[in-house]
Short mmCIF file of C-alpha atoms in Angstrom, two decimals:
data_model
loop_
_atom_site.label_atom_id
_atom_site.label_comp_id
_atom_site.label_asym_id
_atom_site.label_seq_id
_atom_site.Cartn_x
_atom_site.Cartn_y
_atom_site.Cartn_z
CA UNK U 1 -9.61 -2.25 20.81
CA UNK U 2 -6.93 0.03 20.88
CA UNK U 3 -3.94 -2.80 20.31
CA UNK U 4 -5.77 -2.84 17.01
CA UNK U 5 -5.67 0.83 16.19
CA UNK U 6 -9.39 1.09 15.87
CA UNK U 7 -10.54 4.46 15.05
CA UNK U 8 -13.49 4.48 13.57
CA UNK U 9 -15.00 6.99 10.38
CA UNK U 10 -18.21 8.64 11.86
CA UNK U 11 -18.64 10.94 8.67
CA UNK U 12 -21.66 9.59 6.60
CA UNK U 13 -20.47 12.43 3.64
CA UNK U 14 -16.36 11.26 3.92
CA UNK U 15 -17.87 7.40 3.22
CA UNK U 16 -19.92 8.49 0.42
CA UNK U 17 -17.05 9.65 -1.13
CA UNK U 18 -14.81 7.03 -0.47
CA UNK U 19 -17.29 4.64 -1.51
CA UNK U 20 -17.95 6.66 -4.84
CA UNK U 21 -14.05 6.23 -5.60
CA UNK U 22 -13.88 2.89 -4.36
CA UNK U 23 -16.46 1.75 -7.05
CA UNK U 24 -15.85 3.69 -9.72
CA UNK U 25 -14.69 0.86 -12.49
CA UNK U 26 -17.47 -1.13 -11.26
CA UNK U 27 -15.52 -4.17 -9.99
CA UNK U 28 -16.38 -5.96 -7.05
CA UNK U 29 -14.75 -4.48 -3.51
CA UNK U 30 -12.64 -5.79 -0.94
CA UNK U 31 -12.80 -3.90 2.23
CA UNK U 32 -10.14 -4.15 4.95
CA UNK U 33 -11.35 -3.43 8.75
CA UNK U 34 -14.72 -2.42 8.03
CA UNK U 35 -14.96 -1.97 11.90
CA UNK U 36 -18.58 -1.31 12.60
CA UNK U 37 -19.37 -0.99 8.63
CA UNK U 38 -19.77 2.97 7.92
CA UNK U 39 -17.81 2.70 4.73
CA UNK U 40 -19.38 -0.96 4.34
CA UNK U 41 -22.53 0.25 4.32
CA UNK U 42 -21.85 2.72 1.23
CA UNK U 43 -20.00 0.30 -0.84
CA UNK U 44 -23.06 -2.24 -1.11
CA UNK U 45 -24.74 0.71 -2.87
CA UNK U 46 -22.33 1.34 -5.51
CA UNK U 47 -20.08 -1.61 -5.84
CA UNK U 48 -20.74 -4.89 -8.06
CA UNK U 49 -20.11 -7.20 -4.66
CA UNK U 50 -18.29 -6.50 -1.72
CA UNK U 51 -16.14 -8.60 0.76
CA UNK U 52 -14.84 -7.70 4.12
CA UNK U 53 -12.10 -8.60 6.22
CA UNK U 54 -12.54 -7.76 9.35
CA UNK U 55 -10.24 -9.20 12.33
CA UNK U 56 -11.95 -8.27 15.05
CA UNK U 57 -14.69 -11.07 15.77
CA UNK U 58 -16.94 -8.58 17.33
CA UNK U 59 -17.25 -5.78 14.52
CA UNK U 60 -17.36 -8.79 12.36
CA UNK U 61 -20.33 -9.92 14.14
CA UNK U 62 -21.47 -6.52 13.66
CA UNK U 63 -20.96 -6.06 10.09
CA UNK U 64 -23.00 -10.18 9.99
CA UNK U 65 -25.78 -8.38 11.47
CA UNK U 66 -25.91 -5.41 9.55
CA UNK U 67 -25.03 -6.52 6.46
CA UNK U 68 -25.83 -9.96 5.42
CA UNK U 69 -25.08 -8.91 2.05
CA UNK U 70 -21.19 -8.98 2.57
CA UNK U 71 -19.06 -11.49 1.76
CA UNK U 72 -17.58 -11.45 5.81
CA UNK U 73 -13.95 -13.09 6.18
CA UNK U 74 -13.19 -13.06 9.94
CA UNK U 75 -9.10 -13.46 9.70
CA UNK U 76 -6.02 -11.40 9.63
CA UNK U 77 -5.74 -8.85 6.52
CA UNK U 78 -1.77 -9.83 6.34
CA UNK U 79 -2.60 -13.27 5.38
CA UNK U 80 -6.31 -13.64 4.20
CA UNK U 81 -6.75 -14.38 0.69
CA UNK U 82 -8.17 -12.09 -1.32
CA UNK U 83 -8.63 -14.00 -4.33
CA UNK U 84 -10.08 -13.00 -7.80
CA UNK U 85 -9.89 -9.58 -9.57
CA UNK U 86 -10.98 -6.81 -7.11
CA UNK U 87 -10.30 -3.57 -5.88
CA UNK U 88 -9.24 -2.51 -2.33
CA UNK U 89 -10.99 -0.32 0.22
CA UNK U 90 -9.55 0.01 3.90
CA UNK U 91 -9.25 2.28 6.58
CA UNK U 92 -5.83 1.46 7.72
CA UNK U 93 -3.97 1.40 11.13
CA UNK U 94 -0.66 3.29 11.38
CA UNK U 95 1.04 -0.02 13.24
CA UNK U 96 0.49 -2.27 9.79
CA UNK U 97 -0.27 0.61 7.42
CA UNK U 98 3.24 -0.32 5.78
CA UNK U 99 3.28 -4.17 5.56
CA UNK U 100 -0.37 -4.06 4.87
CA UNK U 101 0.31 -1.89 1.96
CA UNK U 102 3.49 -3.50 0.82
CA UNK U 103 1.10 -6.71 0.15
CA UNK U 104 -1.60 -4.83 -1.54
CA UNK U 105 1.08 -3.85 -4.22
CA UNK U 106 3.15 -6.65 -4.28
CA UNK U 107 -0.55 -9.02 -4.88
CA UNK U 108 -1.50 -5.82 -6.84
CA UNK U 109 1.14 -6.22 -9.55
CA UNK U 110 -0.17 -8.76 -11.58
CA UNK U 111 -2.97 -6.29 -12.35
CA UNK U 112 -5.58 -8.47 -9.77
CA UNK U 113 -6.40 -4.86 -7.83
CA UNK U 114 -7.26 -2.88 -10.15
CA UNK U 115 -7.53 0.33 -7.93
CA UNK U 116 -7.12 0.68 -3.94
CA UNK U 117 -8.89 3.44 -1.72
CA UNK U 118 -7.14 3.95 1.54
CA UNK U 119 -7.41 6.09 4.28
CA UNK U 120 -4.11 6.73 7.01
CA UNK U 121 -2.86 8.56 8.79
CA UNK U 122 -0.80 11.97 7.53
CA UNK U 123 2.54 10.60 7.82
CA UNK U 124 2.01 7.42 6.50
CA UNK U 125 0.68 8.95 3.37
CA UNK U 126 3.89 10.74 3.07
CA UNK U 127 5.47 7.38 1.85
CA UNK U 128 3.18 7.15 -1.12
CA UNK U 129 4.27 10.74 -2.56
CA UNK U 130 7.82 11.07 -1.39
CA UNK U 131 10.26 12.15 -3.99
CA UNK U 132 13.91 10.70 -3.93
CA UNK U 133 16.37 11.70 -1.46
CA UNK U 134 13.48 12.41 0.83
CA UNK U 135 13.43 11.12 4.47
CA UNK U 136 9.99 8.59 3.75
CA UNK U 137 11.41 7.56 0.41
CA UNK U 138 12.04 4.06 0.12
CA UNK U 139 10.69 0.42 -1.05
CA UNK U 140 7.08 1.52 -0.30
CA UNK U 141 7.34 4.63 -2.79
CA UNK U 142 8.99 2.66 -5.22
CA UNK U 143 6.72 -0.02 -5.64
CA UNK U 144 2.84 2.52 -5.44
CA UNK U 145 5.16 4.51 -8.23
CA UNK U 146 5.69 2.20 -10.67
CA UNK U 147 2.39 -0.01 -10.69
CA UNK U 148 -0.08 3.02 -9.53
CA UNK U 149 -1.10 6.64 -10.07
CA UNK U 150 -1.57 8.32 -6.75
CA UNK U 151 -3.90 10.98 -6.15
CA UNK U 152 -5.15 12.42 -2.67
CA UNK U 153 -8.74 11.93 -2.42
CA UNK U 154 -9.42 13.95 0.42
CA UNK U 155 -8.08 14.64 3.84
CA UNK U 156 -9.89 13.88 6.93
CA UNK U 157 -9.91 15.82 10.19
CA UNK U 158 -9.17 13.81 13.83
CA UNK U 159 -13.01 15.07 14.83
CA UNK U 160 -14.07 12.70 12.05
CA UNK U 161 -13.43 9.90 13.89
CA UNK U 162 -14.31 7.35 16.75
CA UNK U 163 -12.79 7.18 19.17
CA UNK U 164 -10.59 10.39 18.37
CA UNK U 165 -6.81 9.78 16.94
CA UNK U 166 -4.26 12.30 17.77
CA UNK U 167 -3.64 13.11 14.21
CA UNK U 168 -5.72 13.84 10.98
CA UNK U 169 -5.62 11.59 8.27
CA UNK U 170 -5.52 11.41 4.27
CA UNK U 171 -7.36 9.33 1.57
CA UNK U 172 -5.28 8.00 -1.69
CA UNK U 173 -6.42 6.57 -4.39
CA UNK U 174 -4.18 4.35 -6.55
CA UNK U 175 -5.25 3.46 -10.07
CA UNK U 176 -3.25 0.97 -11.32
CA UNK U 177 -0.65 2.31 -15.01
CA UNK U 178 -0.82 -1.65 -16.01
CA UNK U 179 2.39 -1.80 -16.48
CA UNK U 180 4.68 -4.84 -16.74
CA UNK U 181 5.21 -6.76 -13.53
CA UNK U 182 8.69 -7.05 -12.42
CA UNK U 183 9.28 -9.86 -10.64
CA UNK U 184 12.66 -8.51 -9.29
CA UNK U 185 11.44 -5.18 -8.47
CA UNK U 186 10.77 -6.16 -5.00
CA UNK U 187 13.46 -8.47 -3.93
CA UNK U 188 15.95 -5.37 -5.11
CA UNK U 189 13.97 -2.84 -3.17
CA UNK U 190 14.08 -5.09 0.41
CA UNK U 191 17.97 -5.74 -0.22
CA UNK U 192 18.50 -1.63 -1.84
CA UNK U 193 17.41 -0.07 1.42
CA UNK U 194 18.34 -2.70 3.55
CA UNK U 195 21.00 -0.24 4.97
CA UNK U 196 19.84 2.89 3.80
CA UNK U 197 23.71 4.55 5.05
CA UNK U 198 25.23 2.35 2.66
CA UNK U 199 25.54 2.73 -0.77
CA UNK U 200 23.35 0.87 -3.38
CA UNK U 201 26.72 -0.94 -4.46
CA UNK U 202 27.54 -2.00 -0.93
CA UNK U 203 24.17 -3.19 -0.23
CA UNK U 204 23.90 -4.90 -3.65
CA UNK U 205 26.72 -6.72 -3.05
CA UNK U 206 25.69 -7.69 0.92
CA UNK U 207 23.07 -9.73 -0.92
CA UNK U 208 25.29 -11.73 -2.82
CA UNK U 209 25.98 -10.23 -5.80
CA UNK U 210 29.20 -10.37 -6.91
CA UNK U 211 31.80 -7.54 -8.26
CA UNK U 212 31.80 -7.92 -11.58
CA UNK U 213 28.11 -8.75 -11.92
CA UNK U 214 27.88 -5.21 -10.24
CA UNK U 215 29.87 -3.35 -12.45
CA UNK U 216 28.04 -4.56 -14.99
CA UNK U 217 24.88 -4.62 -13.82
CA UNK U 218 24.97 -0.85 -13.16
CA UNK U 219 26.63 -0.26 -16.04
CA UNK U 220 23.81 -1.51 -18.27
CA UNK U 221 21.44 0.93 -16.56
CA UNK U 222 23.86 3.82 -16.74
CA UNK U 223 24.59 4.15 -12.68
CA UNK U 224 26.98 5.19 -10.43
CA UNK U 225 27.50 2.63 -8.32
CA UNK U 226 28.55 4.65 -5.07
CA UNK U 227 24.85 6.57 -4.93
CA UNK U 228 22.71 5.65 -1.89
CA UNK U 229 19.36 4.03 -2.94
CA UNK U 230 16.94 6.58 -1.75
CA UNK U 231 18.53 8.94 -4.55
CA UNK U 232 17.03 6.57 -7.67
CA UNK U 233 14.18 7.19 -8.79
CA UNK U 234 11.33 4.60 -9.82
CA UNK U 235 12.37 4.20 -13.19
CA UNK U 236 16.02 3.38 -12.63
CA UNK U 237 14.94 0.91 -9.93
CA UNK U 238 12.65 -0.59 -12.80
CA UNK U 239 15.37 -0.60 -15.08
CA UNK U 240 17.74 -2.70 -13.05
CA UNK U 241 14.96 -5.00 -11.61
CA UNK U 242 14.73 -5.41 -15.37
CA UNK U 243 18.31 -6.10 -16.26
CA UNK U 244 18.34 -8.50 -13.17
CA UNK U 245 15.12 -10.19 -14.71
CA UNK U 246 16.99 -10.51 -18.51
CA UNK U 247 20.64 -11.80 -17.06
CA UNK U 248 20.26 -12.67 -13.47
CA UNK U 249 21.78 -11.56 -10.46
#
């Protein structure tokens, strides 16, 4: 079904490896579009227990065949629960690589995914290991940064999958650092780069924040307030989300 940017691994040594990563602090695995199960059927070998979400009611009929041993949840990845302490494997469609992603860490922050093993595409990668004032930089990069290490895996060539994509595609692992959970990390990246043109003041203060709260908001955490957002790095976005946790917006 190529509405849902199925593309399927076909490379029984690329989902050994994945697997291998997936599993390798022994918790139980939560795979995302297992399609017709080639990474599936490596993670029951290695991993503690493994669920899948699968969309698609006829891989997930598939994978119910194949599989009986898998936890199979035929619903939406966006909005199924994942529940418990787990770690994430997924083969990921460009179209909802981001907001898939963006749920995975914001879930992920409270330390309940320990590690996530995810193949994309190239580009999409990109996001994960921009640096600031690059192009890709933004709430994404921010957010894998400060609750994950992220390593590349491996990289995948087009001929490794079914049906063929036009591009080749990249596997990152993120481990999680533990660190502390900032429950205003988030709402300040979405408003930060709402308009990435504008300065982090002017946005700031589109989302209701007033003046003076500005001044010294930025002032606390030693910032200009006419730089653009995509010029912070992950720690000064942690240390205002921070300051915004301590004294409020």
């Amino acid at each position: 079904n190529r509405a849902l940017g199925q593309n399927f691994l076909a490379s029984d040594a690329a989902a050994r490896t994945i697997a291998e990563a997936a599993c390798e602090n022994r918790c139980p695995v939560i795979e995302i579009g297992p399609g017709m199960g080639a990474l599936t059927a490596e993670l029951v070998k290695c991993a503690q227990r493994v669920a899948a979400i699968e969309i698609d009611r006829r891989m997930a009929e598939i994978i119910a065949d194949r599989l009986p041993e898998v936890q199979l949840i035929n619903e939406d990845g966006l909005i199924a629960a994942l529940g418990g302490r787990a770690n994430i494997a997924a083969n990921l469609p460009y179209y909802i690589t981001t907001p898939l992603c963006m749920r995975f860490l914001s879930l992920g922050a409270d330390g309940s995914i320990p590690a996530m093993t995810l193949m994309m595409q190239r580009e999409a990668a990109e996001r994960f290991t921009a640096r600031p004032g690059d192009r890709v930089y933004g709430p994404l990069t921010v957010l894998a940064g400060y609750y994950y290490e992220v390593t590349k895996l491996m990289e995948l060539s087009r001929d490794m999958y079914y049906p063929q994509p036009d591009v080749d595609s990249v596997v990152l692992k993120l481990t999680a650092k533990g660190a502390e959970k900032l429950f205003e990390l988030e709402w300040l990246l979405n408003r930060a780069f709402a308009m990435r043109r504008k300065t982090l003041s002017n946005n700031l203060r589109a989302a209701g924040i007033s003046d003076e709260r500005l001044k010294s908001l930025l002032g606390a955490c030693g910032i200009e307030g006419n730089i653009r957002a995509e010029k912070l790095t992950v720690a000064q976005f942690a240390n205002i989300a921070r300051e915004i946790g301590a004294h409020g917006k």
